[in-house]
């Protein structure tokens, strides 16, 4: 169970974005307890964005969103923020991340391109479909005073059906393993990947725009104008699937989010404490009436 709970239930916030992006992100996190519930003074914070390619948001993370999060982490008392990522296995990660590197550095973050560092840790996962995965060591180990913040986009995916927080660790994985996962069956293996990495302390999802078809690079765009936050991968992904399904013509149809392979296997792998709808609570800002 994460620190972001109430009455034994994981929390997921949903807010309509206001004119001030940084303030909106802070508000989304405050609704589930605030950065103080996660970040302690002097912490090192590892931030995982989505720069699988250099496509514009929501194909990749919006650099302005990432910048705001970095600033908020320092405001919360972080001693050091590290942005660590790698891109698709057939691309040059530094080139794919060219939009974020100078912005993250100017905001005070260290940028680590994990496939350039080439420090892989063979992790035994004993999952349903994968037994061992080579993960960037920065994401497979948790030193003292280190926290992990994940920043997924909200979008559909041609192979995985959707790519939200559960699929975000793909950028932590060695290229040859990433290729193997795609060839052998991506949907069924995403939950096993989550067994190989350190669980996030906080997830902040940028749902200002989303893909409702296509993905992960390009797709049919809609604008939910939402920011969501949680400490639980399954809960936030279930709610994000529901958001996508609200748009006519979406590729996910009307099936229950719990019936999708990613979610079903994540529950089986005990990725967090959420197993069913009743295990989490959605909290809304006063600008959303639901």
Short mmCIF file of N, CA, C and O in Angstrom, two decimals, residues 135-264:
data_model
loop_
_atom_site.label_atom_id
_atom_site.label_comp_id
_atom_site.label_asym_id
_atom_site.label_seq_id
_atom_site.Cartn_x
_atom_site.Cartn_y
_atom_site.Cartn_z
N UNK A 135 17.05 -4.74 -16.42
CA UNK A 135 16.49 -3.44 -16.12
C UNK A 135 17.62 -2.47 -15.76
O UNK A 135 18.62 -2.87 -15.16
N UNK A 136 17.47 -1.21 -16.14
CA UNK A 136 18.43 -0.19 -15.73
C UNK A 136 18.53 -0.19 -14.21
O UNK A 136 17.52 -0.12 -13.51
N UNK A 137 19.76 -0.27 -13.71
CA UNK A 137 19.95 -0.40 -12.26
C UNK A 137 19.33 0.76 -11.48
O UNK A 137 18.87 0.59 -10.36
N UNK A 138 19.29 1.93 -12.09
CA UNK A 138 18.72 3.09 -11.42
C UNK A 138 17.24 2.88 -11.09
O UNK A 138 16.70 3.50 -10.17
N UNK A 139 16.58 1.96 -11.82
CA UNK A 139 15.17 1.68 -11.59
C UNK A 139 14.91 0.33 -10.92
O UNK A 139 13.76 0.02 -10.58
N UNK A 140 15.95 -0.47 -10.72
CA UNK A 140 15.75 -1.78 -10.10
C UNK A 140 16.20 -1.82 -8.64
O UNK A 140 15.96 -2.81 -7.95
N UNK A 141 16.85 -0.76 -8.17
CA UNK A 141 17.32 -0.69 -6.80
C UNK A 141 16.85 0.62 -6.17
O UNK A 141 16.71 1.64 -6.87
N UNK A 142 16.64 0.60 -4.85
CA UNK A 142 16.17 1.80 -4.17
C UNK A 142 17.07 2.11 -2.98
O UNK A 142 16.86 1.62 -1.87
N UNK A 143 18.08 2.96 -3.20
CA UNK A 143 18.92 3.39 -2.07
C UNK A 143 18.11 4.19 -1.06
O UNK A 143 17.00 4.67 -1.35
N UNK A 144 18.67 4.36 0.12
CA UNK A 144 18.01 5.17 1.14
C UNK A 144 17.83 6.60 0.64
O UNK A 144 18.63 7.11 -0.14
N UNK A 145 16.76 7.22 1.09
CA UNK A 145 16.44 8.62 0.75
C UNK A 145 16.26 8.79 -0.76
O UNK A 145 16.63 9.83 -1.33
N UNK A 146 15.70 7.79 -1.40
CA UNK A 146 15.42 7.87 -2.84
C UNK A 146 13.94 7.60 -3.07
O UNK A 146 13.39 6.64 -2.53
N UNK A 147 13.33 8.42 -3.89
CA UNK A 147 11.91 8.26 -4.23
C UNK A 147 11.76 8.23 -5.75
O UNK A 147 12.61 8.75 -6.48
N UNK A 148 10.66 7.63 -6.20
CA UNK A 148 10.41 7.47 -7.64
C UNK A 148 9.08 8.11 -8.01
O UNK A 148 8.05 7.80 -7.40
N UNK A 149 9.13 8.97 -9.01
CA UNK A 149 7.93 9.65 -9.50
C UNK A 149 7.79 9.34 -10.99
O UNK A 149 8.71 9.58 -11.78
N UNK A 150 6.64 8.78 -11.37
CA UNK A 150 6.38 8.41 -12.76
C UNK A 150 5.41 9.41 -13.38
O UNK A 150 4.44 9.83 -12.75
N UNK A 151 5.68 9.75 -14.67
CA UNK A 151 4.87 10.74 -15.38
C UNK A 151 4.34 10.16 -16.70
O UNK A 151 4.81 10.52 -17.78
N UNK A 152 3.36 9.27 -16.65
CA UNK A 152 2.82 8.70 -17.88
C UNK A 152 1.91 9.67 -18.62
O UNK A 152 1.33 10.59 -18.03
N UNK A 153 1.80 9.45 -19.92
CA UNK A 153 0.78 10.11 -20.74
C UNK A 153 -0.47 9.23 -20.71
O UNK A 153 -0.48 8.15 -20.12
N UNK A 154 -1.51 9.70 -21.36
CA UNK A 154 -2.78 8.97 -21.44
C UNK A 154 -3.06 8.68 -22.91
O UNK A 154 -3.38 9.59 -23.67
N UNK A 155 -2.93 7.41 -23.31
CA UNK A 155 -3.10 7.13 -24.73
C UNK A 155 -3.34 5.65 -25.01
O UNK A 155 -2.98 4.78 -24.22
N UNK A 156 -3.95 5.42 -26.14
CA UNK A 156 -4.13 4.06 -26.63
C UNK A 156 -2.82 3.58 -27.26
O UNK A 156 -1.89 4.36 -27.49
N UNK A 157 -2.76 2.27 -27.53
CA UNK A 157 -1.54 1.66 -28.08
C UNK A 157 -1.97 0.53 -28.99
O UNK A 157 -2.78 -0.32 -28.61
N UNK A 158 -1.41 0.49 -30.20
CA UNK A 158 -1.86 -0.48 -31.20
C UNK A 158 -1.62 -1.92 -30.77
O UNK A 158 -2.39 -2.81 -31.10
N UNK A 159 -0.54 -2.17 -30.02
CA UNK A 159 -0.24 -3.54 -29.58
C UNK A 159 -0.71 -3.83 -28.17
O UNK A 159 -1.19 -4.93 -27.89
N UNK A 160 -0.57 -2.88 -27.28
CA UNK A 160 -0.87 -3.11 -25.86
C UNK A 160 -2.28 -2.64 -25.47
O UNK A 160 -2.66 -2.77 -24.32
N UNK A 161 -3.03 -2.10 -26.43
CA UNK A 161 -4.37 -1.54 -26.23
C UNK A 161 -4.30 -0.14 -25.59
O UNK A 161 -4.99 0.76 -26.01
N UNK A 162 -3.48 0.03 -24.57
CA UNK A 162 -3.28 1.34 -23.98
C UNK A 162 -1.91 1.38 -23.33
O UNK A 162 -1.33 0.36 -22.95
N UNK A 163 -1.37 2.60 -23.20
CA UNK A 163 -0.08 2.78 -22.53
C UNK A 163 -0.23 3.89 -21.50
O UNK A 163 -0.41 5.06 -21.84
N UNK A 164 -0.21 3.51 -20.24
CA UNK A 164 -0.45 4.41 -19.12
C UNK A 164 0.69 4.23 -18.12
O UNK A 164 1.85 4.29 -18.52
N UNK A 165 0.41 4.00 -16.85
CA UNK A 165 1.52 3.85 -15.90
C UNK A 165 2.12 2.44 -15.92
O UNK A 165 3.35 2.29 -15.77
N UNK A 166 1.32 1.41 -16.10
CA UNK A 166 1.85 0.05 -16.07
C UNK A 166 2.85 -0.20 -17.19
O UNK A 166 3.80 -0.97 -17.03
N UNK A 167 2.67 0.45 -18.32
CA UNK A 167 3.57 0.25 -19.45
C UNK A 167 4.78 1.20 -19.42
O UNK A 167 5.74 1.02 -20.16
N UNK A 168 4.74 2.20 -18.58
CA UNK A 168 5.82 3.20 -18.54
C UNK A 168 7.20 2.60 -18.29
O UNK A 168 8.20 3.11 -18.81
N UNK A 169 7.34 1.51 -17.50
CA UNK A 169 8.68 0.95 -17.26
C UNK A 169 9.37 0.39 -18.50
O UNK A 169 10.53 -0.02 -18.42
N UNK A 170 8.69 0.35 -19.65
CA UNK A 170 9.36 -0.13 -20.86
C UNK A 170 10.63 0.67 -21.12
O UNK A 170 11.62 0.13 -21.62
N UNK A 171 10.64 1.94 -20.77
CA UNK A 171 11.82 2.77 -20.95
C UNK A 171 12.92 2.49 -19.95
O UNK A 171 13.99 3.11 -20.02
N UNK A 172 12.68 1.58 -19.01
CA UNK A 172 13.70 1.18 -18.04
C UNK A 172 14.39 -0.12 -18.45
O UNK A 172 15.30 -0.59 -17.78
N UNK A 173 13.94 -0.69 -19.55
CA UNK A 173 14.32 -2.04 -19.94
C UNK A 173 15.37 -2.02 -21.05
O UNK A 173 15.34 -1.17 -21.94
N UNK A 174 16.29 -2.97 -21.00
CA UNK A 174 17.32 -3.10 -22.04
C UNK A 174 16.66 -3.35 -23.39
O UNK A 174 15.66 -4.06 -23.50
N UNK A 175 17.24 -2.77 -24.45
CA UNK A 175 16.63 -2.81 -25.76
C UNK A 175 16.31 -4.20 -26.27
O UNK A 175 15.24 -4.43 -26.85
N UNK A 176 17.20 -5.15 -26.06
CA UNK A 176 16.94 -6.51 -26.54
C UNK A 176 15.75 -7.13 -25.82
O UNK A 176 14.96 -7.88 -26.43
N UNK A 177 15.57 -6.83 -24.55
CA UNK A 177 14.42 -7.34 -23.81
C UNK A 177 13.13 -6.65 -24.24
O UNK A 177 12.06 -7.27 -24.31
N UNK A 178 13.23 -5.37 -24.58
CA UNK A 178 12.06 -4.65 -25.07
C UNK A 178 11.58 -5.26 -26.38
O UNK A 178 10.38 -5.46 -26.59
N UNK A 179 12.51 -5.58 -27.24
CA UNK A 179 12.16 -6.19 -28.51
C UNK A 179 11.51 -7.55 -28.30
O UNK A 179 10.49 -7.89 -28.92
N UNK A 180 12.07 -8.32 -27.37
CA UNK A 180 11.53 -9.65 -27.07
C UNK A 180 10.10 -9.55 -26.56
O UNK A 180 9.24 -10.34 -26.95
N UNK A 181 9.83 -8.58 -25.70
CA UNK A 181 8.49 -8.43 -25.15
C UNK A 181 7.47 -8.11 -26.24
O UNK A 181 6.35 -8.59 -26.23
N UNK A 182 7.88 -7.27 -27.20
CA UNK A 182 6.97 -6.92 -28.29
C UNK A 182 6.70 -8.12 -29.20
O UNK A 182 5.58 -8.33 -29.65
N UNK A 183 7.73 -8.92 -29.44
CA UNK A 183 7.58 -10.07 -30.34
C UNK A 183 6.76 -11.17 -29.70
O UNK A 183 5.91 -11.80 -30.34
N UNK A 184 6.96 -11.40 -28.40
CA UNK A 184 6.33 -12.54 -27.72
C UNK A 184 4.90 -12.25 -27.26
O UNK A 184 4.17 -13.18 -26.92
N UNK A 185 4.52 -10.99 -27.22
CA UNK A 185 3.16 -10.66 -26.78
C UNK A 185 3.18 -9.61 -25.70
O UNK A 185 3.31 -9.93 -24.51
N UNK A 186 3.05 -8.36 -26.11
CA UNK A 186 3.27 -7.24 -25.21
C UNK A 186 2.25 -7.18 -24.08
O UNK A 186 2.61 -7.01 -22.91
N UNK A 187 0.98 -7.32 -24.41
CA UNK A 187 -0.06 -7.17 -23.39
C UNK A 187 0.14 -8.11 -22.20
O UNK A 187 -0.04 -7.72 -21.04
N UNK A 188 0.52 -9.34 -22.49
CA UNK A 188 0.61 -10.35 -21.44
C UNK A 188 1.85 -10.17 -20.57
O UNK A 188 1.89 -10.70 -19.46
N UNK A 189 2.84 -9.42 -21.05
CA UNK A 189 4.12 -9.33 -20.34
C UNK A 189 4.35 -8.04 -19.57
O UNK A 189 5.31 -7.93 -18.81
N UNK A 190 3.48 -7.08 -19.75
CA UNK A 190 3.66 -5.79 -19.08
C UNK A 190 3.60 -5.93 -17.56
O UNK A 190 4.38 -5.31 -16.83
N UNK A 191 2.71 -6.76 -17.05
CA UNK A 191 2.61 -6.95 -15.60
C UNK A 191 3.89 -7.56 -15.04
O UNK A 191 4.32 -7.21 -13.93
N UNK A 192 4.52 -8.47 -15.79
CA UNK A 192 5.77 -9.07 -15.33
C UNK A 192 6.88 -8.04 -15.28
O UNK A 192 7.74 -8.07 -14.39
N UNK A 193 6.89 -7.12 -16.23
CA UNK A 193 7.88 -6.04 -16.23
C UNK A 193 7.79 -5.24 -14.94
O UNK A 193 8.81 -4.83 -14.36
N UNK A 194 6.58 -5.02 -14.45
CA UNK A 194 6.40 -4.23 -13.23
C UNK A 194 6.95 -4.93 -11.98
O UNK A 194 7.19 -4.29 -10.96
N UNK A 195 7.16 -6.24 -12.06
CA UNK A 195 7.78 -6.97 -10.94
C UNK A 195 9.28 -6.70 -10.86
O UNK A 195 9.89 -6.94 -9.82
N UNK A 196 9.87 -6.22 -11.96
CA UNK A 196 11.32 -6.07 -12.04
C UNK A 196 11.80 -4.69 -11.62
O UNK A 196 13.01 -4.49 -11.46
N UNK A 197 10.89 -3.74 -11.44
CA UNK A 197 11.28 -2.36 -11.15
C UNK A 197 10.77 -1.94 -9.78
O UNK A 197 9.82 -2.51 -9.25
N UNK A 198 11.41 -0.93 -9.22
CA UNK A 198 10.95 -0.38 -7.95
C UNK A 198 9.61 0.33 -8.17
O UNK A 198 9.45 1.09 -9.12
N UNK A 199 8.67 0.08 -7.31
CA UNK A 199 7.34 0.68 -7.44
C UNK A 199 7.42 2.19 -7.29
O UNK A 199 8.22 2.72 -6.50
N UNK A 200 6.61 2.92 -8.04
CA UNK A 200 6.62 4.39 -7.90
C UNK A 200 6.02 4.82 -6.58
O UNK A 200 5.08 4.21 -6.08
N UNK A 201 6.58 5.89 -6.02
CA UNK A 201 6.01 6.48 -4.82
C UNK A 201 4.86 7.42 -5.17
O UNK A 201 3.95 7.64 -4.36
N UNK A 202 4.91 7.95 -6.39
CA UNK A 202 3.88 8.88 -6.85
C UNK A 202 3.78 8.79 -8.37
O UNK A 202 4.81 8.71 -9.07
N UNK A 203 2.56 8.79 -8.88
CA UNK A 203 2.30 8.81 -10.32
C UNK A 203 1.48 10.06 -10.61
O UNK A 203 0.45 10.30 -9.97
N UNK A 204 1.94 10.85 -11.56
CA UNK A 204 1.19 12.03 -12.00
C UNK A 204 0.97 11.88 -13.50
O UNK A 204 1.92 11.90 -14.28
N UNK A 205 -0.28 11.69 -13.90
CA UNK A 205 -0.60 11.44 -15.31
C UNK A 205 -1.09 12.71 -15.99
O UNK A 205 -2.01 13.37 -15.50
N UNK A 206 -0.48 13.01 -17.11
CA UNK A 206 -0.86 14.19 -17.89
C UNK A 206 -1.96 13.79 -18.87
O UNK A 206 -1.71 13.24 -19.93
N UNK A 207 -3.20 14.08 -18.50
CA UNK A 207 -4.34 13.76 -19.33
C UNK A 207 -4.98 14.98 -19.95
O UNK A 207 -6.17 14.98 -20.26
N UNK A 208 -4.20 16.03 -20.14
CA UNK A 208 -4.75 17.22 -20.80
C UNK A 208 -5.17 16.87 -22.22
O UNK A 208 -6.16 17.36 -22.74
N UNK A 209 -4.36 16.02 -22.86
CA UNK A 209 -4.71 15.46 -24.16
C UNK A 209 -4.51 13.95 -24.08
O UNK A 209 -3.73 13.46 -23.26
N UNK A 210 -5.20 13.22 -24.95
CA UNK A 210 -5.02 11.78 -24.98
C UNK A 210 -5.24 11.27 -26.41
O UNK A 210 -5.81 11.98 -27.24
N UNK A 211 -4.75 10.07 -26.68
CA UNK A 211 -5.12 9.36 -27.90
C UNK A 211 -6.29 8.45 -27.57
O UNK A 211 -6.27 7.76 -26.55
N UNK A 212 -7.28 8.43 -28.46
CA UNK A 212 -8.38 7.48 -28.27
C UNK A 212 -8.31 6.35 -29.29
O UNK A 212 -9.04 5.36 -29.17
N UNK A 213 -7.45 6.48 -30.29
CA UNK A 213 -7.13 5.41 -31.23
C UNK A 213 -5.66 5.53 -31.58
O UNK A 213 -5.03 6.57 -31.34
N UNK A 214 -5.09 4.47 -32.16
CA UNK A 214 -3.69 4.52 -32.56
C UNK A 214 -2.78 4.46 -31.36
O UNK A 214 -3.07 3.80 -30.36
N UNK A 215 -1.65 5.17 -31.46
CA UNK A 215 -0.66 5.16 -30.40
C UNK A 215 0.35 4.04 -30.59
O UNK A 215 0.08 3.07 -31.29
N UNK A 216 1.53 4.16 -30.00
CA UNK A 216 1.86 5.15 -28.98
C UNK A 216 2.38 6.48 -29.51
O UNK A 216 2.48 7.44 -28.75
N UNK A 217 2.74 6.55 -30.80
CA UNK A 217 3.38 7.75 -31.32
C UNK A 217 2.38 8.77 -31.84
O UNK A 217 2.49 9.96 -31.55
N UNK A 218 1.43 8.29 -32.63
CA UNK A 218 0.44 9.17 -33.23
C UNK A 218 -0.93 8.51 -33.11
O UNK A 218 -1.04 7.28 -33.10
N UNK A 219 -1.96 9.34 -33.02
CA UNK A 219 -3.30 8.80 -32.90
C UNK A 219 -4.34 9.88 -33.00
O UNK A 219 -4.03 11.05 -33.26
N UNK A 220 -5.57 9.50 -32.77
CA UNK A 220 -6.70 10.42 -32.80
C UNK A 220 -6.77 11.13 -31.45
O UNK A 220 -6.99 10.49 -30.42
N UNK A 221 -6.57 12.44 -31.45
CA UNK A 221 -6.41 13.20 -30.21
C UNK A 221 -7.72 13.76 -29.71
O UNK A 221 -8.53 14.28 -30.49
N UNK A 222 -7.92 13.66 -28.40
CA UNK A 222 -8.99 14.36 -27.71
C UNK A 222 -8.39 15.11 -26.52
O UNK A 222 -7.24 14.88 -26.17
N UNK A 223 -9.19 15.97 -25.89
CA UNK A 223 -8.68 16.80 -24.80
C UNK A 223 -9.53 16.66 -23.55
O UNK A 223 -10.45 17.46 -23.32
N UNK A 224 -9.22 15.66 -22.71
CA UNK A 224 -9.95 15.53 -21.44
C UNK A 224 -9.67 16.69 -20.48
O UNK A 224 -10.44 16.92 -19.55
N UNK A 225 -8.53 17.38 -20.68
CA UNK A 225 -8.13 18.51 -19.83
C UNK A 225 -7.98 18.11 -18.37
O UNK A 225 -8.30 18.87 -17.46
N UNK A 226 -7.45 16.90 -18.16
CA UNK A 226 -7.32 16.35 -16.81
C UNK A 226 -5.86 16.18 -16.40
O UNK A 226 -4.98 15.95 -17.23
N UNK A 227 -5.63 16.27 -15.12
CA UNK A 227 -4.42 15.76 -14.49
C UNK A 227 -4.88 14.79 -13.41
O UNK A 227 -5.83 15.07 -12.67
N UNK A 228 -4.22 13.64 -13.36
CA UNK A 228 -4.56 12.62 -12.37
C UNK A 228 -3.32 12.28 -11.56
O UNK A 228 -2.19 12.36 -12.05
N UNK A 229 -3.52 11.90 -10.31
CA UNK A 229 -2.40 11.51 -9.45
C UNK A 229 -2.80 10.37 -8.54
O UNK A 229 -3.97 10.26 -8.14
N UNK A 230 -1.84 9.50 -8.24
CA UNK A 230 -2.10 8.36 -7.37
C UNK A 230 -0.77 7.76 -6.94
O UNK A 230 0.29 8.07 -7.50
N UNK A 231 -0.84 6.85 -5.99
CA UNK A 231 0.32 6.05 -5.64
C UNK A 231 0.18 4.63 -6.13
O UNK A 231 1.06 3.80 -5.91
N UNK A 232 -0.91 4.33 -6.84
CA UNK A 232 -1.20 2.96 -7.27
C UNK A 232 -1.36 2.88 -8.78
O UNK A 232 -2.19 3.58 -9.37
N UNK A 233 -0.59 1.99 -9.40
CA UNK A 233 -0.58 1.86 -10.85
C UNK A 233 -1.89 1.30 -11.40
O UNK A 233 -2.39 1.77 -12.42
N UNK A 234 -2.43 0.31 -10.76
CA UNK A 234 -3.66 -0.29 -11.27
C UNK A 234 -4.82 0.69 -11.16
O UNK A 234 -5.58 0.89 -12.12
N UNK A 235 -4.95 1.35 -10.03
CA UNK A 235 -6.07 2.27 -9.82
C UNK A 235 -6.05 3.41 -10.83
O UNK A 235 -7.09 3.73 -11.44
N UNK A 236 -4.90 4.02 -11.04
CA UNK A 236 -4.85 5.17 -11.94
C UNK A 236 -5.04 4.73 -13.39
O UNK A 236 -5.66 5.44 -14.19
N UNK A 237 -4.57 3.53 -13.74
CA UNK A 237 -4.75 3.05 -15.11
C UNK A 237 -6.21 2.69 -15.39
O UNK A 237 -6.73 2.96 -16.48
N UNK A 238 -6.87 2.09 -14.41
CA UNK A 238 -8.30 1.79 -14.57
C UNK A 238 -9.08 3.08 -14.82
O UNK A 238 -9.92 3.15 -15.72
N UNK A 239 -8.79 4.11 -14.04
CA UNK A 239 -9.51 5.37 -14.21
C UNK A 239 -9.17 6.05 -15.53
O UNK A 239 -10.03 6.67 -16.16
N UNK A 240 -7.92 5.93 -15.98
CA UNK A 240 -7.53 6.52 -17.27
C UNK A 240 -8.21 5.81 -18.43
O UNK A 240 -8.62 6.46 -19.41
N UNK A 241 -8.33 4.49 -18.34
CA UNK A 241 -9.06 3.75 -19.38
C UNK A 241 -10.49 4.25 -19.47
O UNK A 241 -11.04 4.45 -20.56
N UNK A 242 -11.11 4.48 -18.32
CA UNK A 242 -12.49 4.99 -18.30
C UNK A 242 -12.59 6.35 -19.00
O UNK A 242 -13.57 6.63 -19.71
N UNK A 243 -11.58 7.20 -18.80
CA UNK A 243 -11.57 8.51 -19.44
C UNK A 243 -11.54 8.36 -20.96
O UNK A 243 -12.32 8.99 -21.69
N UNK A 244 -10.64 7.51 -21.46
CA UNK A 244 -10.53 7.28 -22.90
C UNK A 244 -11.85 6.73 -23.45
O UNK A 244 -12.31 7.12 -24.53
N UNK A 245 -12.47 5.84 -22.69
CA UNK A 245 -13.70 5.20 -23.15
C UNK A 245 -14.88 6.16 -23.22
O UNK A 245 -15.90 5.85 -23.85
N UNK A 246 -14.76 7.32 -22.59
CA UNK A 246 -15.84 8.30 -22.64
C UNK A 246 -15.97 8.96 -24.01
O UNK A 246 -17.01 9.53 -24.34
N UNK A 247 -14.93 8.87 -24.85
CA UNK A 247 -14.94 9.53 -26.14
C UNK A 247 -15.46 8.60 -27.23
O UNK A 247 -14.99 7.46 -27.36
N UNK A 248 -16.41 9.09 -27.98
CA UNK A 248 -16.99 8.30 -29.06
C UNK A 248 -15.91 7.95 -30.09
O UNK A 248 -15.06 8.76 -30.43
N UNK A 249 -15.94 6.70 -30.55
CA UNK A 249 -14.99 6.24 -31.55
C UNK A 249 -13.69 5.72 -30.98
O UNK A 249 -12.77 5.39 -31.74
N UNK A 250 -13.59 5.60 -29.65
CA UNK A 250 -12.36 5.10 -29.05
C UNK A 250 -12.16 3.62 -29.39
O UNK A 250 -13.12 2.88 -29.63
N UNK A 251 -10.89 3.20 -29.38
CA UNK A 251 -10.56 1.82 -29.77
C UNK A 251 -10.67 0.82 -28.64
O UNK A 251 -10.45 -0.37 -28.84
N UNK A 252 -11.02 1.28 -27.44
CA UNK A 252 -11.12 0.38 -26.28
C UNK A 252 -12.54 -0.16 -26.08
O UNK A 252 -12.74 -1.09 -25.31
N UNK A 253 -13.49 0.45 -26.75
CA UNK A 253 -14.86 -0.03 -26.65
C UNK A 253 -15.48 0.20 -25.28
O UNK A 253 -15.09 1.12 -24.56
N UNK A 254 -16.40 -0.64 -24.92
CA UNK A 254 -17.15 -0.48 -23.67
C UNK A 254 -16.81 -1.52 -22.62
O UNK A 254 -17.42 -1.54 -21.55
N UNK A 255 -15.85 -2.39 -22.88
CA UNK A 255 -15.55 -3.46 -21.93
C UNK A 255 -15.01 -2.88 -20.63
O UNK A 255 -14.43 -1.79 -20.58
N UNK A 256 -15.19 -3.61 -19.56
CA UNK A 256 -14.69 -3.17 -18.26
C UNK A 256 -13.16 -3.08 -18.29
O UNK A 256 -12.48 -3.97 -18.82
N UNK A 257 -12.59 -2.00 -17.72
CA UNK A 257 -11.13 -1.90 -17.65
C UNK A 257 -10.48 -3.11 -16.98
O UNK A 257 -9.36 -3.49 -17.31
N UNK A 258 -11.21 -3.73 -16.06
CA UNK A 258 -10.67 -4.87 -15.32
C UNK A 258 -10.53 -6.11 -16.19
O UNK A 258 -9.86 -7.06 -15.81
N UNK A 259 -11.15 -6.10 -17.37
CA UNK A 259 -11.08 -7.25 -18.27
C UNK A 259 -9.91 -7.18 -19.24
O UNK A 259 -9.64 -8.16 -19.94
N UNK A 260 -9.23 -6.04 -19.31
CA UNK A 260 -8.08 -5.93 -20.20
C UNK A 260 -6.90 -6.72 -19.62
O UNK A 260 -6.69 -6.76 -18.41
N UNK A 261 -6.12 -7.31 -20.52
CA UNK A 261 -5.02 -8.19 -20.10
C UNK A 261 -4.04 -7.49 -19.19
O UNK A 261 -3.58 -8.07 -18.19
N UNK A 262 -3.66 -6.24 -19.51
CA UNK A 262 -2.71 -5.51 -18.67
C UNK A 262 -3.19 -5.44 -17.22
O UNK A 262 -2.42 -5.72 -16.29
N UNK A 263 -4.44 -5.06 -17.05
CA UNK A 263 -4.98 -4.88 -15.70
C UNK A 263 -5.16 -6.23 -15.01
O UNK A 263 -4.78 -6.41 -13.83
N UNK A 264 -5.72 -7.19 -15.73
CA UNK A 264 -5.97 -8.51 -15.15
C UNK A 264 -4.67 -9.16 -14.67
O UNK A 264 -4.60 -9.71 -13.56
#
